[in-house]
């Protein structure tokens, strides 16, 4: 280890940046996160740098660098200078024993700038001694994915709690267990759900010896449309932390892989038209497990609040006094459109985009068909395949143009994704020829020529026709 990592206190210290271009702007952005007094020295500041100087409240000295500028400085950066100027800054800093970094010149730098994961009070610096900055940046990206932005605030809370914890808990295992729970366990879970009263309560409980009953919680987590890469980072974290996962039929394969191996998995998948676990029973399962102190993830396809009955589950949990949070997911209408590059809005053509359900209870859902049939209306139909005949008749009766385009995406973002294109006049035939039985999104009023579907149209329909014919 040639370079020894340290964290410098820059409170009220002077940092000098010599240079007027993009590299200087980059260093200024970094230094602006510290409380240092920043002085930029350059005869000409490019626009990006001027903006950063204003934003950071830094001081600009508009002239060439002079060695005496370093008087009282704690750090010096030389950014994007010619060799003579770099040498002058390096010599002046070295003479005065001031740490200096000359961008891209390790031989003229007494310190290197690391890749930094900045989570407020939690700062992680990654260095490769200048040998592999891309590796450093890759590791930084992994760490950033692991550490939620809120972790910095948790560290600040921990700093404030130190005297109280020392008073309340003996040094040794009980104190250590408290900190473990705060950073990795239940107290952290409470903080992420509710950094205010919920967190305080969890801390009080732990410091008073945990006399109160352990409380579980439920996270209503959106799993997205199926592709595991579309899961949010927060959803991944909740899955990793969960004791129990109650999941739906539409949760994509591979997503449960994020769960701990010892987590209990409960399948409550509802298949349309088949006997399934009732909503009341699902609510009971959630209340039961969380009531027993477990961390429960209720994992739902797409987004919990979009045709997902997330609201009902939330109400049941609130009524039972169970802490509940919601982690949004990418809803099917948004994800399926992206998977075929079909824009949902188009300037000057549709100013709204509606999501409707084709099914209500066990039958067809009713809607304001006249509004949906208007020229320019664009909408997506969830759970519409079994009700397609009804939807087609209603829209035609309401006066929709027969040639209004229809695009269908089945199993969007999954390996078995299928698409079909037709019009309102051919809706049921398009589904039959495409062999589409759901889960599918039916888009009405969006122009398929703007997607990448024109080839798929021929492929899907020709294949289906052959199948029908054979
Ligand atoms: C009970 S709703 C759940 C919707 C979900 N909460 C969401 O936000 O996407 C089920 C319907 O969502 C649609 N759906 C869900 N995942 C889909 C996918 N991967 N491809 C196409 N449609 C999907 C289908 O219309 C399916 O019948």
Coordinates of N, CA and C in Angstrom, one line a residue, residues 2 25 67 90 99 126 133 150 152 212 228 235 259 265 285 301 305 320 346 363 420:
X2 N 1.1 1.8 -1.2 CA 2.0 3.0 -1.2 C 1.2 4.2 -0.8
X25 N -14.1 22.0 -13.4 CA -15.5 21.9 -13.0 C -15.8 20.7 -12.2
X67 N 2.6 31.6 -7.5 CA 3.0 30.6 -6.4 C 2.4 31.1 -5.0
X90 N 2.8 22.3 -9.3 CA 3.4 21.2 -8.5 C 4.6 21.7 -7.7
X99 N -0.4 19.2 0.0 CA -0.8 18.1 -0.9 C -1.3 18.6 -2.2
X126 N -12.6 4.5 -2.7 CA -12.0 3.3 -3.3 C -10.8 3.8 -4.1
X133 N -8.6 2.8 -12.6 CA -9.7 3.6 -12.2 C -11.1 3.1 -12.6
X150 N -30.7 6.5 2.2 CA -31.1 6.9 3.5 C -30.0 6.4 4.6
X152 N -27.0 7.3 5.0 CA -26.3 8.4 5.6 C -27.0 9.0 6.7
X212 N -41.5 -4.5 25.0 CA -42.7 -4.5 24.2 C -42.6 -5.6 23.2
X228 N -36.5 -9.9 -14.4 CA -36.0 -9.6 -13.1 C -35.1 -8.4 -13.1
X235 N -36.8 -3.0 -4.0 CA -37.5 -4.3 -4.0 C -36.5 -5.4 -3.7
X259 N -34.5 -13.7 -2.8 CA -34.9 -13.9 -1.4 C -33.8 -14.7 -0.6
X265 N -41.8 -19.1 1.7 CA -42.5 -18.6 0.4 C -43.9 -19.1 0.4
X285 N -53.3 -14.0 6.0 CA -51.9 -14.6 6.0 C -50.9 -13.4 6.4
X301 N -47.1 -8.7 -9.0 CA -46.7 -8.4 -10.3 C -46.9 -6.9 -10.6
X305 N -50.3 -0.8 -6.6 CA -51.5 0.0 -6.6 C -52.2 0.0 -8.0
X320 N -55.3 -3.7 11.3 CA -54.7 -4.6 12.3 C -53.5 -4.0 13.0
X346 N -47.8 11.0 -27.6 CA -47.2 11.6 -28.8 C -47.6 13.0 -28.9
X363 N -66.8 -10.8 -14.2 CA -67.4 -10.5 -15.5 C -66.7 -9.3 -16.1
X420 N -49.1 -8.9 -31.2 CA -50.0 -9.0 -32.3 C -50.5 -7.6 -32.6

